[in-house]
mmCIF file of C-alpha atoms in Angstrom:
data_model
loop_
_atom_site.group_PDB
_atom_site.id
_atom_site.type_symbol
_atom_site.label_atom_id
_atom_site.label_comp_id
_atom_site.label_asym_id
_atom_site.label_seq_id
_atom_site.Cartn_x
_atom_site.Cartn_y
_atom_site.Cartn_z
ATOM 1 C CA MET A 2 158.674 37.047 -0.579
ATOM 2 C CA GLU A 3 157.403 34.117 1.420
ATOM 3 C CA SER A 4 160.337 31.956 0.339
ATOM 4 C CA ILE A 5 162.793 34.703 1.348
ATOM 5 C CA ALA A 6 161.090 34.995 4.735
ATOM 6 C CA GLN A 7 161.230 31.216 5.116
ATOM 7 C CA SER A 8 164.896 30.952 4.133
ATOM 8 C CA THR A 9 165.918 33.678 6.586
ATOM 9 C CA GLY A 10 163.982 32.145 9.472
ATOM 10 C CA HIS A 11 161.512 35.026 9.769
ATOM 11 C CA ARG A 12 158.443 33.428 8.179
ATOM 12 C CA TRP A 13 156.703 33.035 11.548
ATOM 13 C CA LYS A 14 156.931 36.820 12.129
ATOM 14 C CA ILE A 15 155.184 37.802 8.899
ATOM 15 C CA LEU A 16 151.552 37.477 7.874
ATOM 16 C CA PHE A 17 151.166 37.093 4.113
ATOM 17 C CA THR A 18 147.478 37.744 3.547
ATOM 18 C CA GLY A 19 147.043 37.681 -0.202
ATOM 19 C CA PHE A 20 144.016 39.706 -1.310
ATOM 20 C CA ILE A 21 141.987 41.220 1.500
ATOM 21 C CA SER A 22 138.824 43.304 1.400
ATOM 22 C CA ASP A 23 138.692 47.008 2.271
ATOM 23 C CA ALA A 24 136.975 46.169 5.557
ATOM 24 C CA GLU A 25 139.772 43.753 6.437
ATOM 25 C CA VAL A 26 142.388 46.390 5.547
ATOM 26 C CA ILE A 27 140.751 48.852 7.928
ATOM 27 C CA ALA A 28 140.549 46.238 10.691
ATOM 28 C CA LEU A 29 144.211 45.299 10.255
ATOM 29 C CA MET A 30 145.338 48.934 10.236
ATOM 30 C CA THR A 31 143.256 49.718 13.301
ATOM 31 C CA SER A 32 144.835 46.849 15.207
ATOM 32 C CA ALA A 33 148.402 47.702 14.129
ATOM 33 C CA ASP A 34 150.957 49.395 16.369
ATOM 34 C CA VAL A 35 152.612 51.081 13.390
ATOM 35 C CA LEU A 36 152.062 51.293 9.629
ATOM 36 C CA VAL A 37 155.317 51.024 7.684
ATOM 37 C CA ILE A 38 155.395 52.187 4.060
ATOM 38 C CA PRO A 39 158.951 51.525 2.793
ATOM 39 C CA SER A 40 158.174 52.563 -0.793
ATOM 40 C CA ILE A 41 160.837 53.557 -3.275
ATOM 41 C CA TYR A 42 158.149 55.091 -5.515
ATOM 42 C CA GLU A 43 154.744 56.330 -4.422
ATOM 43 C CA PRO A 44 152.671 58.578 -6.720
ATOM 44 C CA PHE A 45 150.170 59.498 -3.992
ATOM 45 C CA GLY A 46 150.122 58.636 -0.314
ATOM 46 C CA ILE A 47 146.650 57.087 -0.113
ATOM 47 C CA VAL A 48 147.841 54.242 2.133
ATOM 48 C CA ALA A 49 149.368 56.788 4.513
ATOM 49 C CA LEU A 50 146.085 58.718 4.574
ATOM 50 C CA GLU A 51 144.190 55.495 5.303
ATOM 51 C CA GLY A 52 146.576 54.758 8.152
ATOM 52 C CA MET A 53 146.165 58.256 9.531
ATOM 53 C CA ALA A 54 142.377 57.895 9.335
ATOM 54 C CA THR A 55 142.481 54.672 11.364
ATOM 55 C CA GLY A 56 144.701 56.264 14.003
ATOM 56 C CA VAL A 57 147.841 54.222 13.437
ATOM 57 C CA PRO A 58 151.252 55.968 13.501
ATOM 58 C CA VAL A 59 152.843 56.057 10.039
ATOM 59 C CA VAL A 60 156.518 55.410 9.264
ATOM 60 C CA ALA A 61 157.231 55.976 5.577
ATOM 61 C CA SER A 62 159.901 56.630 3.003
ATOM 62 C CA GLN A 63 160.134 60.284 2.046
ATOM 63 C CA VAL A 64 159.274 59.757 -1.620
ATOM 64 C CA GLY A 65 156.640 60.966 -4.071
ATOM 65 C CA GLY A 66 153.180 61.577 -2.693
ATOM 66 C CA LEU A 67 154.158 60.429 0.788
ATOM 67 C CA ALA A 68 156.264 63.581 1.106
ATOM 68 C CA GLU A 69 153.132 65.608 0.367
ATOM 69 C CA VAL A 70 150.821 64.007 2.929
ATOM 70 C CA ILE A 71 153.185 63.406 5.861
ATOM 71 C CA GLU A 72 155.006 66.041 7.859
ATOM 72 C CA HIS A 73 158.061 64.501 9.518
ATOM 73 C CA ASP A 74 157.784 64.150 13.276
ATOM 74 C CA ARG A 75 154.418 65.915 13.286
ATOM 75 C CA THR A 76 152.037 63.595 11.436
ATOM 76 C CA GLY A 77 154.366 60.658 10.858
ATOM 77 C CA ILE A 78 158.002 59.620 10.699
ATOM 78 C CA PHE A 79 160.069 59.752 7.518
ATOM 79 C CA VAL A 80 162.797 57.224 6.847
ATOM 80 C CA HIS A 81 165.291 56.835 4.036
ATOM 81 C CA PRO A 82 164.150 54.579 1.201
ATOM 82 C CA ARG A 83 166.131 51.376 0.624
ATOM 83 C CA ASN A 84 167.694 51.716 4.073
ATOM 84 C CA PRO A 85 166.724 48.973 6.555
ATOM 85 C CA GLU A 86 168.524 50.708 9.437
ATOM 86 C CA SER A 87 166.559 53.895 8.838
ATOM 87 C CA ILE A 88 163.288 51.966 8.682
ATOM 88 C CA ALA A 89 164.169 50.156 11.923
ATOM 89 C CA TRP A 90 164.964 53.526 13.524
ATOM 90 C CA GLY A 91 161.563 54.907 12.482
ATOM 91 C CA VAL A 92 159.674 51.906 13.816
ATOM 92 C CA ALA A 93 161.628 52.003 17.088
ATOM 93 C CA ARG A 94 160.947 55.751 17.405
ATOM 94 C CA VAL A 95 157.208 55.104 17.305
ATOM 95 C CA LEU A 96 157.119 51.918 19.387
ATOM 96 C CA SER A 97 159.439 53.168 22.129
ATOM 97 C CA ASN A 98 157.402 56.269 22.964
ATOM 98 C CA SER A 99 153.644 55.717 23.125
ATOM 99 C CA ASP A 100 152.977 59.350 24.090
ATOM 100 C CA HIS A 101 154.794 60.585 20.987
ATOM 101 C CA ALA A 102 153.019 57.996 18.827
ATOM 102 C CA ARG A 103 149.654 59.166 20.183
ATOM 103 C CA TRP A 104 150.622 62.807 19.522
ATOM 104 C CA LEU A 105 151.577 61.933 15.926
ATOM 105 C CA THR A 106 148.235 60.236 15.309
ATOM 106 C CA GLN A 107 146.266 63.120 16.831
ATOM 107 C CA ASN A 108 148.087 65.621 14.627
ATOM 108 C CA ALA A 109 147.625 63.396 11.593
ATOM 109 C CA ARG A 110 143.878 63.133 12.143
ATOM 110 C CA GLU A 111 143.554 66.917 12.521
ATOM 111 C CA ILE A 112 145.475 67.568 9.299
ATOM 112 C CA LEU A 113 143.564 64.792 7.552
ATOM 113 C CA HIS A 114 140.238 66.363 8.488
ATOM 114 C CA LYS A 115 141.325 69.910 7.576
ATOM 115 C CA THR A 116 142.890 68.920 4.258
ATOM 116 C CA TYR A 117 141.238 65.753 2.958
ATOM 117 C CA SER A 118 137.682 65.687 4.331
ATOM 118 C CA TRP A 119 134.890 65.863 1.742
ATOM 119 C CA GLU A 120 134.103 69.392 2.924
ATOM 120 C CA ALA A 121 137.723 70.557 2.558
ATOM 121 C CA VAL A 122 138.088 68.966 -0.885
ATOM 122 C CA ALA A 123 134.768 70.469 -2.020
ATOM 123 C CA MET A 124 135.863 73.942 -0.903
ATOM 124 C CA LYS A 125 139.159 73.588 -2.782
ATOM 125 C CA THR A 126 137.283 72.425 -5.873
ATOM 126 C CA VAL A 127 134.999 75.472 -5.735
ATOM 127 C CA GLU A 128 138.072 77.723 -5.488
ATOM 128 C CA VAL A 129 139.608 76.077 -8.563
ATOM 129 C CA TYR A 130 136.386 76.606 -10.528
ATOM 130 C CA LYS A 131 136.173 80.243 -9.403
ATOM 131 C CA LYS A 132 139.728 80.869 -10.611
ATOM 132 C CA ALA A 133 139.040 79.099 -13.907
ATOM 133 C CA VAL A 134 135.882 81.126 -14.584
ATOM 134 C CA GLY A 135 137.574 84.345 -13.607
#
């Protein structure tokens, strides 16, 4: 990736970090203007949830688990996978309207708390056990 970035003249725009700790991930997400997840396969959207928790607007491909944790234009922006123009559109949508970006992150945090907080997950787990026991 670094050699591709270098050969296209974009190396100076990209930070290749290598391994970083969880604390560093949180700090980087918190300081970001947008979190872009251009996955072509994503079993579960944990990175999107982490971004939502740090309050960064999420732009992601509508694939796999991402489609389950993001609601388009309410908690994030969906883009077409393998489509650079679509990804650019999503990033521009977030960066060109700070009020909308703030609204997306507020909605995302509300949904995150209601759906993925320890309390919400515990309640869902109890319901599953109740159904299993009869």
